[in-house]
């Protein structure tokens, strides 16, 4: 049986503009969302709230579907 994918919005404030390492304590995870549309809506909200901060970035990631026995 296959379970559907989940979507997550992840990100936070990064220590430099190369976006490799989050500032400690700034990580944010939202989800799971059942559809990409729900994740995109959440991403828009959190991105808009932080648009004045150049070092903040959020992304949508998809959790792979799992096969259960």
PDB file of C-alpha atoms in Angstrom:
ATOM      1  CA  UNK A   1       0.000   0.000   0.000  1.00  0.00           C
ATOM      2  CA  UNK A   2       1.355   3.432  -0.916  1.00  0.00           C
ATOM      3  CA  UNK A   3       0.888   6.458   1.297  1.00  0.00           C
ATOM      4  CA  UNK A   4       0.782   9.906  -0.326  1.00  0.00           C
ATOM      5  CA  UNK A   5       3.586  12.414  -0.084  1.00  0.00           C
ATOM      6  CA  UNK A   6       3.694  15.164   2.495  1.00  0.00           C
ATOM      7  CA  UNK A   7       5.024  18.671   1.851  1.00  0.00           C
ATOM      8  CA  UNK A   8       6.945  20.802   4.329  1.00  0.00           C
ATOM      9  CA  UNK A   9       8.026  24.454   4.450  1.00  0.00           C
ATOM     10  CA  UNK A  10      11.501  24.720   5.949  1.00  0.00           C
ATOM     11  CA  UNK A  11      13.992  27.513   6.433  1.00  0.00           C
ATOM     12  CA  UNK A  12      15.051  30.351   8.652  1.00  0.00           C
ATOM     13  CA  UNK A  13      17.786  32.957   8.936  1.00  0.00           C
ATOM     14  CA  UNK A  14      21.141  32.098   7.416  1.00  0.00           C
ATOM     15  CA  UNK A  15      24.496  33.358   8.684  1.00  0.00           C
ATOM     16  CA  UNK A  16      25.699  34.457   5.247  1.00  0.00           C
ATOM     17  CA  UNK A  17      24.357  35.029   1.778  1.00  0.00           C
ATOM     18  CA  UNK A  18      25.638  31.639   0.572  1.00  0.00           C
ATOM     19  CA  UNK A  19      22.688  30.105   2.514  1.00  0.00           C
ATOM     20  CA  UNK A  20      24.663  27.115   3.843  1.00  0.00           C
ATOM     21  CA  UNK A  21      24.205  27.362   7.621  1.00  0.00           C
ATOM     22  CA  UNK A  22      21.204  28.518   9.629  1.00  0.00           C
ATOM     23  CA  UNK A  23      21.656  30.901  12.532  1.00  0.00           C
ATOM     24  CA  UNK A  24      21.241  28.810  15.668  1.00  0.00           C
ATOM     25  CA  UNK A  25      17.664  28.950  16.944  1.00  0.00           C
ATOM     26  CA  UNK A  26      16.206  30.381  13.737  1.00  0.00           C
ATOM     27  CA  UNK A  27      15.140  27.124  12.042  1.00  0.00           C
ATOM     28  CA  UNK A  28      11.454  26.845  11.222  1.00  0.00           C
ATOM     29  CA  UNK A  29       9.500  23.837   9.976  1.00  0.00           C
ATOM     30  CA  UNK A  30       5.847  24.011   8.987  1.00  0.00           C
ATOM     31  CA  UNK A  31       3.746  21.058   7.973  1.00  0.00           C
ATOM     32  CA  UNK A  32       3.054  18.433   7.005  1.00  0.00           C
ATOM     33  CA  UNK A  33       0.789  19.613   4.229  1.00  0.00           C
ATOM     34  CA  UNK A  34      -1.131  17.086   2.140  1.00  0.00           C
ATOM     35  CA  UNK A  35      -0.938  19.131  -1.079  1.00  0.00           C
ATOM     36  CA  UNK A  36       1.714  21.285  -2.695  1.00  0.00           C
ATOM     37  CA  UNK A  37      -0.876  24.093  -2.912  1.00  0.00           C
ATOM     38  CA  UNK A  38      -1.280  24.129   0.891  1.00  0.00           C
ATOM     39  CA  UNK A  39       2.507  24.241   1.276  1.00  0.00           C
ATOM     40  CA  UNK A  40       2.787  27.059  -1.285  1.00  0.00           C
ATOM     41  CA  UNK A  41       0.173  29.083   0.614  1.00  0.00           C
ATOM     42  CA  UNK A  42       2.132  28.646   3.871  1.00  0.00           C
ATOM     43  CA  UNK A  43       5.401  29.480   2.069  1.00  0.00           C
ATOM     44  CA  UNK A  44       3.901  32.727   0.724  1.00  0.00           C
ATOM     45  CA  UNK A  45       2.813  33.805   4.214  1.00  0.00           C
ATOM     46  CA  UNK A  46       6.151  33.105   5.907  1.00  0.00           C
ATOM     47  CA  UNK A  47       8.141  34.562   2.997  1.00  0.00           C
ATOM     48  CA  UNK A  48       6.057  37.746   3.019  1.00  0.00           C
ATOM     49  CA  UNK A  49       6.521  38.101   6.781  1.00  0.00           C
ATOM     50  CA  UNK A  50      10.299  37.963   6.324  1.00  0.00           C
ATOM     51  CA  UNK A  51      10.791  39.704   2.984  1.00  0.00           C
ATOM     52  CA  UNK A  52      12.626  42.625   4.600  1.00  0.00           C
ATOM     53  CA  UNK A  53      15.353  40.240   5.859  1.00  0.00           C
ATOM     54  CA  UNK A  54      17.827  39.414   3.092  1.00  0.00           C
ATOM     55  CA  UNK A  55      19.333  36.458   4.974  1.00  0.00           C
ATOM     56  CA  UNK A  56      16.066  34.595   5.492  1.00  0.00           C
ATOM     57  CA  UNK A  57      15.032  31.878   3.063  1.00  0.00           C
ATOM     58  CA  UNK A  58      12.289  29.260   3.001  1.00  0.00           C
ATOM     59  CA  UNK A  59      11.784  26.306   0.683  1.00  0.00           C
ATOM     60  CA  UNK A  60       9.127  23.700   0.029  1.00  0.00           C
ATOM     61  CA  UNK A  61      10.302  20.106   0.249  1.00  0.00           C
ATOM     62  CA  UNK A  62       8.412  16.953  -0.598  1.00  0.00           C
ATOM     63  CA  UNK A  63       8.697  13.934   1.641  1.00  0.00           C
ATOM     64  CA  UNK A  64       8.922  10.809  -0.495  1.00  0.00           C
ATOM     65  CA  UNK A  65       5.870   8.567  -0.521  1.00  0.00           C
ATOM     66  CA  UNK A  66       6.328   5.512   1.659  1.00  0.00           C
ATOM     67  CA  UNK A  67       5.393   1.958   0.862  1.00  0.00           C
ATOM     68  CA  UNK A  68       4.059   0.083   3.862  1.00  0.00           C
ATOM     69  CA  UNK A  69       3.777  -3.667   4.119  1.00  0.00           C
TER      70      UNK A  69
END
